[in-house]
CSV table of C-alpha atoms and ligand atoms in Angstrom, one decimal:
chain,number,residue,atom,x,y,z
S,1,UNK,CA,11.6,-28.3,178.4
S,2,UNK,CA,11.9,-27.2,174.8
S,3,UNK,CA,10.7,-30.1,173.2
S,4,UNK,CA,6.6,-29.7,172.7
S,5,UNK,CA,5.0,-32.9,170.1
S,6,UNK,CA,2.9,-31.9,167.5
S,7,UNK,CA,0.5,-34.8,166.5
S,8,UNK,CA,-1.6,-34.0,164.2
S,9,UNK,CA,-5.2,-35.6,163.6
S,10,UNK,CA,-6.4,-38.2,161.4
S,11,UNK,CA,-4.3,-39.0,158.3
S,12,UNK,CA,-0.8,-37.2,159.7
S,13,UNK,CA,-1.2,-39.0,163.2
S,14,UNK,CA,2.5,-40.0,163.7
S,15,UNK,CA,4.8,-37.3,165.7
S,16,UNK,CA,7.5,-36.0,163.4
S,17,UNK,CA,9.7,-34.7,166.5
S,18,UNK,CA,12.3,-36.9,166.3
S,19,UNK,CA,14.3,-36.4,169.9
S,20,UNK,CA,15.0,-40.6,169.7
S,21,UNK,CA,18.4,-39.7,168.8
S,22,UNK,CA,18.2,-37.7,172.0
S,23,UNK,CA,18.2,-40.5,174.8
S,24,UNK,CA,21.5,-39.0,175.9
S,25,UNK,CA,20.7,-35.3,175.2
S,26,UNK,CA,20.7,-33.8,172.5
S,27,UNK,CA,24.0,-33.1,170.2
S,28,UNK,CA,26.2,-31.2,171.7
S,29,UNK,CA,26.6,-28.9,168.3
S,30,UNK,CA,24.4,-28.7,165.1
S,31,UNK,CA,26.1,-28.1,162.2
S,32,UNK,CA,22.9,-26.2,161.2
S,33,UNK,CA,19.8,-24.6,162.6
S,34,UNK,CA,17.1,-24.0,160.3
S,35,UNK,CA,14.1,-21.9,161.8
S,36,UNK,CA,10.5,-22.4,159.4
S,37,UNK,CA,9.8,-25.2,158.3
S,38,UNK,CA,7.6,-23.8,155.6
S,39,UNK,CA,8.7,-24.7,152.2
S,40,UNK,CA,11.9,-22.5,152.6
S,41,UNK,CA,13.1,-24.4,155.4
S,42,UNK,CA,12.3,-27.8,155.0
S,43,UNK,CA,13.9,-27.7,151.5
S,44,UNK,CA,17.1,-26.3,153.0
S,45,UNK,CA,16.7,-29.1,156.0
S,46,UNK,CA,16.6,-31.8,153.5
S,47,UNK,CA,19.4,-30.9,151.0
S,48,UNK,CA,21.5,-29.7,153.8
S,49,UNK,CA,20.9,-33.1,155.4
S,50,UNK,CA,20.2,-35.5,152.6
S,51,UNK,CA,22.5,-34.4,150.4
S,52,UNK,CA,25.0,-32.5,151.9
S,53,UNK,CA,25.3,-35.0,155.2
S,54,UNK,CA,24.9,-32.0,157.9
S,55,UNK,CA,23.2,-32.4,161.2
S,56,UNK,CA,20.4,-30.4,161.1
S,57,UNK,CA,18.1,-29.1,164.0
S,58,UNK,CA,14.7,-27.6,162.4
S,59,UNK,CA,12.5,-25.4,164.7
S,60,UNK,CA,9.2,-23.9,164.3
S,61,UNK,CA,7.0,-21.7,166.7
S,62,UNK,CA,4.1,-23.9,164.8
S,63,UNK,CA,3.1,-26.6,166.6
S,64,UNK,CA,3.3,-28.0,163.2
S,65,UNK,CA,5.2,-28.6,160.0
S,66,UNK,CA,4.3,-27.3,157.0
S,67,UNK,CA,4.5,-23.3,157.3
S,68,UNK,CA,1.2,-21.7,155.3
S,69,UNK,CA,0.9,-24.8,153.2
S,70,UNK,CA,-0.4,-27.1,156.4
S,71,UNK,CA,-3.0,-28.9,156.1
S,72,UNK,CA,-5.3,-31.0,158.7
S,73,UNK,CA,-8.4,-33.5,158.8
S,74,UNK,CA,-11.1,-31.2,160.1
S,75,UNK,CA,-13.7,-33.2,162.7
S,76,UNK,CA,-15.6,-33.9,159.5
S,77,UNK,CA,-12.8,-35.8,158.1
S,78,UNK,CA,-12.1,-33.1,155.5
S,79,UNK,CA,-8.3,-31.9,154.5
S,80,UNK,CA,-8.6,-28.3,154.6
S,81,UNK,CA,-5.8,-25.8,154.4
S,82,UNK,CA,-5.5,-23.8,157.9
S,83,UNK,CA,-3.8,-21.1,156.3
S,84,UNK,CA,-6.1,-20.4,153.2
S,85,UNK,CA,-5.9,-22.6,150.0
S,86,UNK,CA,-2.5,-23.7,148.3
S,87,UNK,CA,-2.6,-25.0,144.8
S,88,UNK,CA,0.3,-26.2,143.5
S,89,UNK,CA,1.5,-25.0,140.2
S,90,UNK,CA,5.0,-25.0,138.0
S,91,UNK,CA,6.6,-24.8,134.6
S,92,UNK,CA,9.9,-26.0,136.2
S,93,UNK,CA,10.7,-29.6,135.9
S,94,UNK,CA,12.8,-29.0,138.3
S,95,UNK,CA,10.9,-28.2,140.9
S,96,UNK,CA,8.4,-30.8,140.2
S,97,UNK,CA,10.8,-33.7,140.2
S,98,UNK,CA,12.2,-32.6,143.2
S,99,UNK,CA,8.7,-32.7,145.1
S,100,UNK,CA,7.8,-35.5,143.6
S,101,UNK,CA,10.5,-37.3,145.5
S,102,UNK,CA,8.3,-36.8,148.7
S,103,UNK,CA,5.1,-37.1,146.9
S,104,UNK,CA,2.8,-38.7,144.6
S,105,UNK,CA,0.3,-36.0,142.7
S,106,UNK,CA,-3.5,-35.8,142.0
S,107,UNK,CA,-4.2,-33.7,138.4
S,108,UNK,CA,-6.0,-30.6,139.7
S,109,UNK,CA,-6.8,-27.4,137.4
S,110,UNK,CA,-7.9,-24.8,139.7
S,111,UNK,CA,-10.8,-23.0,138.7
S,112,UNK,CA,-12.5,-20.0,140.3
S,113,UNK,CA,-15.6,-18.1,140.1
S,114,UNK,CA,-16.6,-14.3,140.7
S,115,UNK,CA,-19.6,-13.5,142.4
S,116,UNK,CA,-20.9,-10.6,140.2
S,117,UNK,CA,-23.9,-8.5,139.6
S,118,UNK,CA,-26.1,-11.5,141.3
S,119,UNK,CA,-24.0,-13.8,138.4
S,120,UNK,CA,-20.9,-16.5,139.3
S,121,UNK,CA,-18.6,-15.9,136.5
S,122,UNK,CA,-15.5,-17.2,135.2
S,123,UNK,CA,-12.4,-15.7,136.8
S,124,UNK,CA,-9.8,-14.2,135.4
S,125,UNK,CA,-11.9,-12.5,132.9
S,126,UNK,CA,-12.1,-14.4,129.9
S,127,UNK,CA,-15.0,-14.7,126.7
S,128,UNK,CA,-17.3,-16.4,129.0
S,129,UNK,CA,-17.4,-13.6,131.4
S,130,UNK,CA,-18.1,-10.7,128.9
S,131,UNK,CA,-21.1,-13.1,127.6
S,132,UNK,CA,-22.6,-13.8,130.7
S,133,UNK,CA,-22.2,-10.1,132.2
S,134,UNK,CA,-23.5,-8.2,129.0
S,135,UNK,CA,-25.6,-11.1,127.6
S,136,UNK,CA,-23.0,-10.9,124.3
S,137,UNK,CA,-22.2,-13.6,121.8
S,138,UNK,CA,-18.8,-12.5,121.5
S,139,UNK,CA,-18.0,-15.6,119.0
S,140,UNK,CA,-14.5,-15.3,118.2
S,141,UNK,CA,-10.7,-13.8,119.7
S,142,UNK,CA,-10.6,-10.9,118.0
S,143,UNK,CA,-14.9,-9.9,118.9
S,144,UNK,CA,-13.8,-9.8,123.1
S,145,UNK,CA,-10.9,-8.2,122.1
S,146,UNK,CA,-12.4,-5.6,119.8
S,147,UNK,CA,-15.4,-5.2,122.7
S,148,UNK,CA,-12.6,-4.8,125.3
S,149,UNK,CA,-10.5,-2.4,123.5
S,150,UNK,CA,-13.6,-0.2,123.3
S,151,UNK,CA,-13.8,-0.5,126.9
S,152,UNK,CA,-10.3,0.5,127.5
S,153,UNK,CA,-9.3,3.8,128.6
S,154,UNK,CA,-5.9,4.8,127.3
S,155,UNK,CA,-3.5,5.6,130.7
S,156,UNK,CA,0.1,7.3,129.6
S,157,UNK,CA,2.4,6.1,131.5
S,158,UNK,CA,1.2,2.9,133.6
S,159,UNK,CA,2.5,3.4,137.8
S,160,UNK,CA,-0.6,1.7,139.5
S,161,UNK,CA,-2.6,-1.5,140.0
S,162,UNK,CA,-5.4,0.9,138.9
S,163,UNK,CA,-3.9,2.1,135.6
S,164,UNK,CA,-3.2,-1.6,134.8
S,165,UNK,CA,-6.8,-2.6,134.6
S,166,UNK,CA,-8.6,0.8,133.6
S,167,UNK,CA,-6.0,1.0,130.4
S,168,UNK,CA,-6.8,-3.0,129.6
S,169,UNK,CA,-10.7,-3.6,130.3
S,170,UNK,CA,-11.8,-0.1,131.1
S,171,UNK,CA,-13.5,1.1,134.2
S,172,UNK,CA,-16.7,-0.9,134.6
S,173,UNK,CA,-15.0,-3.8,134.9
S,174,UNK,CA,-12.3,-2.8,137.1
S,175,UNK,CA,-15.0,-1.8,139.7
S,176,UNK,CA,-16.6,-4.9,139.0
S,177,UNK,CA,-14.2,-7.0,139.5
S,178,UNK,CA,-11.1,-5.1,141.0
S,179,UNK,CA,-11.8,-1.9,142.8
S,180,UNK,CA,-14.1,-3.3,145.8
S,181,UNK,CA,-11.7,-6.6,146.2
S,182,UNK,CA,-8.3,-4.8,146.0
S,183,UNK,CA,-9.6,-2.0,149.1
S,184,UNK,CA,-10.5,-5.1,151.2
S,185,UNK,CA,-7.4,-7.3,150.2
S,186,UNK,CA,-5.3,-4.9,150.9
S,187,UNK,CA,-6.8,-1.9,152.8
S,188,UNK,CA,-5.6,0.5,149.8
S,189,UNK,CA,-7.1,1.6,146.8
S,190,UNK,CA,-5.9,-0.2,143.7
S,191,UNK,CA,-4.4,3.9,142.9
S,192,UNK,CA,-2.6,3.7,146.0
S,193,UNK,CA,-0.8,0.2,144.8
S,194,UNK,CA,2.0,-1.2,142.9
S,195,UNK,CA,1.0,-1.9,139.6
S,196,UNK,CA,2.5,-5.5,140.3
S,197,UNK,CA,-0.6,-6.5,142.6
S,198,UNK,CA,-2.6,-6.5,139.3
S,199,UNK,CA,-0.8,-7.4,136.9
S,200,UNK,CA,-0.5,-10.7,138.0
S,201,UNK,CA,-4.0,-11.3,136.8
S,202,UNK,CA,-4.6,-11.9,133.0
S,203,UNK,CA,-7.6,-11.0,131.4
S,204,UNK,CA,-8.5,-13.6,128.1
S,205,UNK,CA,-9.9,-13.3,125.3
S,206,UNK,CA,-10.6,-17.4,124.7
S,207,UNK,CA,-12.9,-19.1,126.9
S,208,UNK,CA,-9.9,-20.8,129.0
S,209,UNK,CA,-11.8,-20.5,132.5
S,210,UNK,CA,-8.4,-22.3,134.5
S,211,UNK,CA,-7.0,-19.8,136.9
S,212,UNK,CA,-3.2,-20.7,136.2
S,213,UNK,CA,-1.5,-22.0,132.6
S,214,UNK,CA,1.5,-23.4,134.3
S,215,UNK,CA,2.4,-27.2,132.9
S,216,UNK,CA,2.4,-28.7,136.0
S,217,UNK,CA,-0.8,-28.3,137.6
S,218,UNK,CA,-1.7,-31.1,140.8
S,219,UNK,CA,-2.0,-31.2,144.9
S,220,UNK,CA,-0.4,-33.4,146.4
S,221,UNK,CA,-2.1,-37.2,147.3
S,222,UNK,CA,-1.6,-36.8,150.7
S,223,UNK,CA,-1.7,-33.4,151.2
S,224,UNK,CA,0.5,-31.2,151.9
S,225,UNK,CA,1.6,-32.3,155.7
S,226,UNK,CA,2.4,-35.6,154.7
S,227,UNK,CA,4.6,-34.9,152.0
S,228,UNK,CA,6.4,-32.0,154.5
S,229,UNK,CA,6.6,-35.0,156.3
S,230,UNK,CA,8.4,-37.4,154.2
S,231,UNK,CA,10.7,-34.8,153.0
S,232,UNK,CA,12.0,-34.0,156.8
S,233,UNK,CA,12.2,-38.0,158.0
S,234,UNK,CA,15.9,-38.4,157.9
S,235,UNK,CA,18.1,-38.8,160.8
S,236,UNK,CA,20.0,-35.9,160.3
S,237,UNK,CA,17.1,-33.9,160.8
S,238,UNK,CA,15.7,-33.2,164.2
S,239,UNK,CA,12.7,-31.1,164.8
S,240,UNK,CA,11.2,-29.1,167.5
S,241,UNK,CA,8.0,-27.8,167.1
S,242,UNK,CA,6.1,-25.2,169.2
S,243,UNK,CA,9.4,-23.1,169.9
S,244,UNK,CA,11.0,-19.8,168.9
S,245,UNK,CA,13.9,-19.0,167.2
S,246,UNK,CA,15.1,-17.2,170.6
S,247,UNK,CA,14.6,-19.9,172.8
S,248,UNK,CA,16.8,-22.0,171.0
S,249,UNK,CA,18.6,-19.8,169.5
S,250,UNK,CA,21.7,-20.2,172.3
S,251,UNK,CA,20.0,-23.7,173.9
S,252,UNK,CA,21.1,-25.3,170.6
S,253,UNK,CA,24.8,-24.9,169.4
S,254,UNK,CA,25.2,-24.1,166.0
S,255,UNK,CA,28.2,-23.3,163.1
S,256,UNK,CA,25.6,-22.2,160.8
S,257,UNK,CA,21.7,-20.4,161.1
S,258,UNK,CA,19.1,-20.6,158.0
S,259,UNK,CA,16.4,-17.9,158.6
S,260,UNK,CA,13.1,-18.3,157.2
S,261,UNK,CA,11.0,-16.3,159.3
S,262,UNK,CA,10.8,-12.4,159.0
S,263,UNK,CA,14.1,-10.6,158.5
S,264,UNK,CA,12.8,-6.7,160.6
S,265,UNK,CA,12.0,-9.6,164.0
S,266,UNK,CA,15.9,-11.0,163.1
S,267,UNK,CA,17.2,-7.9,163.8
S,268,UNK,CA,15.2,-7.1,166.3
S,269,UNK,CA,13.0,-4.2,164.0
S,270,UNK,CA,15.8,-1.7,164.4
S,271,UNK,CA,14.6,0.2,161.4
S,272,UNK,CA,10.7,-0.2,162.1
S,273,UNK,CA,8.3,-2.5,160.8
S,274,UNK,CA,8.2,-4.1,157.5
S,275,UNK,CA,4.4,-3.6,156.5
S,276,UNK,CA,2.2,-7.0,155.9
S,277,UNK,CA,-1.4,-7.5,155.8
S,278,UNK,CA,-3.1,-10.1,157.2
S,279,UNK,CA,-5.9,-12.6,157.2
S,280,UNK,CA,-8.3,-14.2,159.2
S,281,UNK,CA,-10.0,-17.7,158.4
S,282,UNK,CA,-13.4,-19.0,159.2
S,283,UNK,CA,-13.5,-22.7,158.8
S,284,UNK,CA,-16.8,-24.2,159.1
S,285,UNK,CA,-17.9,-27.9,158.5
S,286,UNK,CA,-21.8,-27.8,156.4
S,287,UNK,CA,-24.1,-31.1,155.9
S,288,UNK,CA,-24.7,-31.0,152.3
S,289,UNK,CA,-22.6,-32.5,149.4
S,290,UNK,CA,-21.6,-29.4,147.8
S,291,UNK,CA,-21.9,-25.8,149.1
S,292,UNK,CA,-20.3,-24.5,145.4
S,293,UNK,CA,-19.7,-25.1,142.0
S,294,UNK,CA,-16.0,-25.0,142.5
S,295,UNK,CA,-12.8,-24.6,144.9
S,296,UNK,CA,-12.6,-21.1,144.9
S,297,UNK,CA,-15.5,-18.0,144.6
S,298,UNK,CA,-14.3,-14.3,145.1
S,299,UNK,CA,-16.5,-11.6,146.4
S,300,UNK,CA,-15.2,-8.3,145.0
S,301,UNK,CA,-18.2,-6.7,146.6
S,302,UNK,CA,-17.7,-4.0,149.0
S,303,UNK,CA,-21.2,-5.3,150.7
S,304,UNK,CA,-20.0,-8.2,152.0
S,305,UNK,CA,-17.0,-8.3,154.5
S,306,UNK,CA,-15.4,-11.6,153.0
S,307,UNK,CA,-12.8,-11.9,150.1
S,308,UNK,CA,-13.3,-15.6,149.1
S,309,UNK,CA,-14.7,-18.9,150.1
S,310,UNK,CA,-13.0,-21.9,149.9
S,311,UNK,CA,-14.7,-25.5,149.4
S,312,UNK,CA,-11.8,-28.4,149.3
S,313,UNK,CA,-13.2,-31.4,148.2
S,314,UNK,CA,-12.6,-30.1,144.8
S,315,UNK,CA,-9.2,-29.5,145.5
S,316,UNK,CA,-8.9,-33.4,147.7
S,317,UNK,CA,-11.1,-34.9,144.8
S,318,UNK,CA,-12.7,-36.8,148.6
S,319,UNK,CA,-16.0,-38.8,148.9
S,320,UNK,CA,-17.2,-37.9,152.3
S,321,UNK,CA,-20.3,-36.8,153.7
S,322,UNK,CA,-20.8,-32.8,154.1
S,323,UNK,CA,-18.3,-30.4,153.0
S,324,UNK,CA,-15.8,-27.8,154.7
S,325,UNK,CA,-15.6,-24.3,153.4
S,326,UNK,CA,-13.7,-21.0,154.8
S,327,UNK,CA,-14.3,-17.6,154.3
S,328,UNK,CA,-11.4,-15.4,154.1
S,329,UNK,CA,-11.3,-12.0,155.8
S,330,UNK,CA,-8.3,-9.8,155.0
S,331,UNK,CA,-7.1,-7.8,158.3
S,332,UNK,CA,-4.5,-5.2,159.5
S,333,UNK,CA,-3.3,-7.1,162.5
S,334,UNK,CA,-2.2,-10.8,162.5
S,335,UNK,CA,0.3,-13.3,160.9
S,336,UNK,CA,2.1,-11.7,158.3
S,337,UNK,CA,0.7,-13.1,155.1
S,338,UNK,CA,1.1,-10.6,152.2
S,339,UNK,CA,4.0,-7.9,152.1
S,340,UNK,CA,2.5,-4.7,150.7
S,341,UNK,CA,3.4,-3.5,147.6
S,342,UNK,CA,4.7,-0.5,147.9
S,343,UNK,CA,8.2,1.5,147.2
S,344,UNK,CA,8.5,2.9,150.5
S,345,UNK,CA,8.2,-0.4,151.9
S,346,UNK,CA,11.0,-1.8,149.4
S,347,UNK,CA,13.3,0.8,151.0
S,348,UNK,CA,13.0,-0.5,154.1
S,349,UNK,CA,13.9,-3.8,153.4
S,350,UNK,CA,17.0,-3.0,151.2
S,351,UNK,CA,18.2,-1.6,154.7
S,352,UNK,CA,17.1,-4.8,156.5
S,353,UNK,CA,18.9,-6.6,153.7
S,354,UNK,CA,22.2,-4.2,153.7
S,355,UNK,CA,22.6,-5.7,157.5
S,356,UNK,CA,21.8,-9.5,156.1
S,357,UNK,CA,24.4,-9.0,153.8
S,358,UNK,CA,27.1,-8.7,156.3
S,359,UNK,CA,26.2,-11.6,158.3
S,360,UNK,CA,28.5,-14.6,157.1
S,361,UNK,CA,26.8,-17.4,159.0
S,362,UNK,CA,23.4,-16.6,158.8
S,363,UNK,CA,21.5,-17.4,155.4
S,364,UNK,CA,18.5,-15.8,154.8
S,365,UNK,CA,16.0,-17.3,152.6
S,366,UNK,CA,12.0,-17.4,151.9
S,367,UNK,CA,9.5,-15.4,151.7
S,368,UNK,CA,9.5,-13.6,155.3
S,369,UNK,CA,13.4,-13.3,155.1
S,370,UNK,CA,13.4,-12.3,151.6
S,371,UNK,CA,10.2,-9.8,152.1
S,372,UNK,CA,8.4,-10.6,148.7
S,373,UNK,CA,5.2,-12.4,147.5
S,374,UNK,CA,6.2,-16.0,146.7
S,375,UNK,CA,4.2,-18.9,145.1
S,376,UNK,CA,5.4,-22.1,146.6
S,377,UNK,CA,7.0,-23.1,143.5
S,378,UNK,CA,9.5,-20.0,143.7
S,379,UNK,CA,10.0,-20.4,147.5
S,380,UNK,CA,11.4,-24.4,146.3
S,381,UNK,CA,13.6,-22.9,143.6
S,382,UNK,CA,14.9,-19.6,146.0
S,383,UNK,CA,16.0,-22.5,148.8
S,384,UNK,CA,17.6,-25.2,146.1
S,385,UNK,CA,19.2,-22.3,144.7
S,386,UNK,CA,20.5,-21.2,147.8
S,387,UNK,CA,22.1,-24.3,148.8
S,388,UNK,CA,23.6,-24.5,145.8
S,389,UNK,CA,25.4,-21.4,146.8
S,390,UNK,CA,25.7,-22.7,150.1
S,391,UNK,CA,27.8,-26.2,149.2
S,392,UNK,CA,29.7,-24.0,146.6
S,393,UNK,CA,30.6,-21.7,149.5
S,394,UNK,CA,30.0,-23.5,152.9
S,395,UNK,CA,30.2,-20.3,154.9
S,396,UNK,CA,28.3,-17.8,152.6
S,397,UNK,CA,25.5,-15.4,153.2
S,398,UNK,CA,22.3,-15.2,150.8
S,399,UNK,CA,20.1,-13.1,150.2
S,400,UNK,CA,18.4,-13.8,146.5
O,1,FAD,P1,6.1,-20.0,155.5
O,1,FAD,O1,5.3,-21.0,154.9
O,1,FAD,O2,5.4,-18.8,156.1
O,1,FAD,O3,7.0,-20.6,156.7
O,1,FAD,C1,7.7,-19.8,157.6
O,1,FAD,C2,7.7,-20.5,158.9
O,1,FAD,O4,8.7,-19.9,159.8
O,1,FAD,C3,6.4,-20.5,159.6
O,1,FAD,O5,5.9,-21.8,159.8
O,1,FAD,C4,6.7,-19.7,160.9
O,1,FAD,O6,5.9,-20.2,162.0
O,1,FAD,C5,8.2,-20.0,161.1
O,1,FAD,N1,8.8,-18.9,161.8
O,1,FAD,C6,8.9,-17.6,161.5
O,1,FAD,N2,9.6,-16.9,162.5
O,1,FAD,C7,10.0,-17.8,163.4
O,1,FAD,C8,10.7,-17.8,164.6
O,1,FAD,N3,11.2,-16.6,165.1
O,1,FAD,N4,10.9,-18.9,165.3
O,1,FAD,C9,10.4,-20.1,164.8
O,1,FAD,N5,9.7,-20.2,163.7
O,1,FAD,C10,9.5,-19.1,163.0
O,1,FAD,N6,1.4,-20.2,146.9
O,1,FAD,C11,1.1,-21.0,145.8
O,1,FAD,O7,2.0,-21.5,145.1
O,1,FAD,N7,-0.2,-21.4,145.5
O,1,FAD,C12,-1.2,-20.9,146.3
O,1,FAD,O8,-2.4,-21.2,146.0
O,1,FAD,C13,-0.9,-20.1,147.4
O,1,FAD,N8,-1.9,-19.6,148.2
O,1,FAD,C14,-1.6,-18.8,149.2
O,1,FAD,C15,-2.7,-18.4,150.0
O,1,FAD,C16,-2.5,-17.5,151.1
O,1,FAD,C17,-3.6,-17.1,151.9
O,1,FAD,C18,-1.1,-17.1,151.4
O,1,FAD,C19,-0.8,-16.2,152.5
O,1,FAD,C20,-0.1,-17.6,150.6
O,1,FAD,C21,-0.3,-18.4,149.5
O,1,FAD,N9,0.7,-18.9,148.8
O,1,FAD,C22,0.4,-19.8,147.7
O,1,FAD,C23,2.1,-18.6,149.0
O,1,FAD,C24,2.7,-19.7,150.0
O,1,FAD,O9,2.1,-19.7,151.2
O,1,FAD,C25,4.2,-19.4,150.2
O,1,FAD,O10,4.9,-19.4,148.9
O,1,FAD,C26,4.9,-20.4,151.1
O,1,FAD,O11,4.2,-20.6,152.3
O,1,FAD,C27,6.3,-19.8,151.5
O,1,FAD,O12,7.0,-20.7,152.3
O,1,FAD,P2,8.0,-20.1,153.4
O,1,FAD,O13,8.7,-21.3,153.9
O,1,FAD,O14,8.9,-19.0,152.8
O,1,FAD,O15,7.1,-19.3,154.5
């Protein structure tokens, strides 16, 4: 039997299977199968069945909904994020109103902290940093960025995530702060890396200490699960959790397949392996109030094995007794979390996508599918983009 039930604990306790509608069996044809039901999928499940009035059937080899944004009571009654922290941030309106449909919102501005030269210090690297680290007064805008500029070290022609820092805050800081975390993220030296991986992190000259600028910043009331929830509780949708795309791929008729998971295991890896690296999580549950100062502290050390630690009451705002933090190791082997950066890798996916392209009822959409680094805000936007496409074309292929 296909069919598995995912309860899960505490404030999520209702099943979200939905076989009711399958007293007599289920349908003898979907008009779509939708495999993930991470953000990517459960946005196509809802507008394909919400708006555009399909039958859906949404599976997941999870026992849960949710992809990498799930979230669970721990046993002390904490929601923690099973899959590493997800803050939600936006400057699309769009994308806001359209979650806010399944949500209501609590104002969160993440903050994090790097664990430094025995110091916890605002990052990214703003004027607070350079005060704290070289005991400055650096008063004004233009004093960090004169003291910065003198730590620079001018790089011709910028390739790397190491000539990215080195040429903006100079060498001390990049070991500091980016060298030691960069070769435990990712297992390469920030030399050996896209200049991309990097760049993504600003450094400041103000004192803003707030880890992301977008103009919607908030997590959801709820948490994430619930709102998953609410967006997939329509009866065109039916869900089955616990089961792989290839065990239902022919037990479940369908005119149309949405692909969210990774596009090499669609086509059976044919060309090889599209390169990820990993992550391992250690939750544990600690009897005080606070463990630290706020959500999120990085360890760029190369002494210790962990990248960051996690506390989420600050991200739940909850009053609770003790606290639940996890550590965050990066690893080789595992889930694929992070595609790697690099141009050898690119080229294999534009093969994987040159055989995605010819495949009229299959859309392919995501982060897995798609094989790139996606906040969760994108992934939202990539899928209502794509059905867009989809109701303009009802047969078409996509690969953004
Ligand atoms: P996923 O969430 O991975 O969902 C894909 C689903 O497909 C999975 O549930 C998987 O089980 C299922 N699946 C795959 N293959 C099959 C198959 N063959 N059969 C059945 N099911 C299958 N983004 C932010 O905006 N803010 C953050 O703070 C943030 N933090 C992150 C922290 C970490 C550690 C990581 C790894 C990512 C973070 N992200 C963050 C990115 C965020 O996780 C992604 O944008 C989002 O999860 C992408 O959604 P998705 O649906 O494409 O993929």
């Amino acid at each position: 039997r296909l069919i598995r039930e995912a309860i899960s604990r505490g404030a999520h306790a209702h099943p979200i299977v939905s076989p009711t509608s399958w007293k007599d069996g289920p349908p003898r044809r979907y008009d779509v199968m939708v495999v993930g039901a991470g953000f990517a999928g459960a946005v196509m499940a809802e507008r394909l069945a919400a708006d555009g009035g399909r039958k859906v059937l949404l599976v997941d080899r999870r026992p849960h909904v949710g992809g990498n944004a799930y979230d669970e009571l721990d046993d002390a009654g904490v929601l923690i994020h099973r899959y590493g922290p997800h803050i939600f941030h936006t400057n699309s309106q769009e994308i806001f109103d359209y979650l806010s449909r399944f949500t209501q919102w609590r104002p969160y501005e993440h903050r994090v902290l790097a664990a430094v030269d025995d110091l916890l210090v605002p990052m990214p690297i703003n004027r607070t940093t350079l005060n704290m680290l070289y005991g400055l007064d650096l008063g004004t805008e233009e004093e960090a960025a004169a003291f910065l500029a003198a730590q620079a070290e001018p790089v011709s022609v910028v390739r790397t995530s190491e000539d990215v820092v080195i040429s903006a805050v100079g060498r001390e800081l990049y070991q500091k702060f980016f060298q030691g975390y960069t070769r435990k993220q990712w297992g390469l030296d920030p030399s050996e890396l896209d200049k991309a991986v990097t760049s993504r992190v600003p450094t400041r000259t103000n004192k803003d200490d707030r880890y992301f600028t977008d103009r919607f910043q908030a997590m959801p009331l709820e948490g994430y699960t619930r709102m998953f929830e609410r967006m997939l509780d329509h009866p065109n949708i039916d869900i089955l959790l616990g089961v792989d795309y290839c065990e239902a791929r022919d037990a479940y008729p369908h005119d149309h397949l949405v692909f969210t998971g990774p596009i090499d295991e669609y086509f059976g890896y044919r060309h090889g392996k599209l390169p990820y690296r990993s992550l391992r999580f250690q939750h544990v549950s600690l009897d005080v109030d606070r463990f630290q100062p706020v959500a999120v502290v990085n360890y760029p050390s190369p002494d210790v094995p962990h990248t960051r630690i996690t506390e989420y009451k600050h991200l739940t705002g909850q009053q609770v007794p003790g606290t639940s933090i996890t550590y965050e190791f990066p690893a080789a082997d595992g889930d694929p979390y992070y595609p790697i950066p690099r141009p050898e890798n690119q080229q294999l996916f534009k093969r994987y996508e040159a055989l995605a392209m010819v495949q009229t009822d299959v859309t392919f959409v995501g982060r897995l599918a798609t094989y790139r680094y996606y906040n969760m805000d994108q992934v939202v936007g990539q899928a209502l983009a794509t059905y867009r496409r989809m109701t303009r074309a009802p047969a078409i292929r996509t690969v953004p």
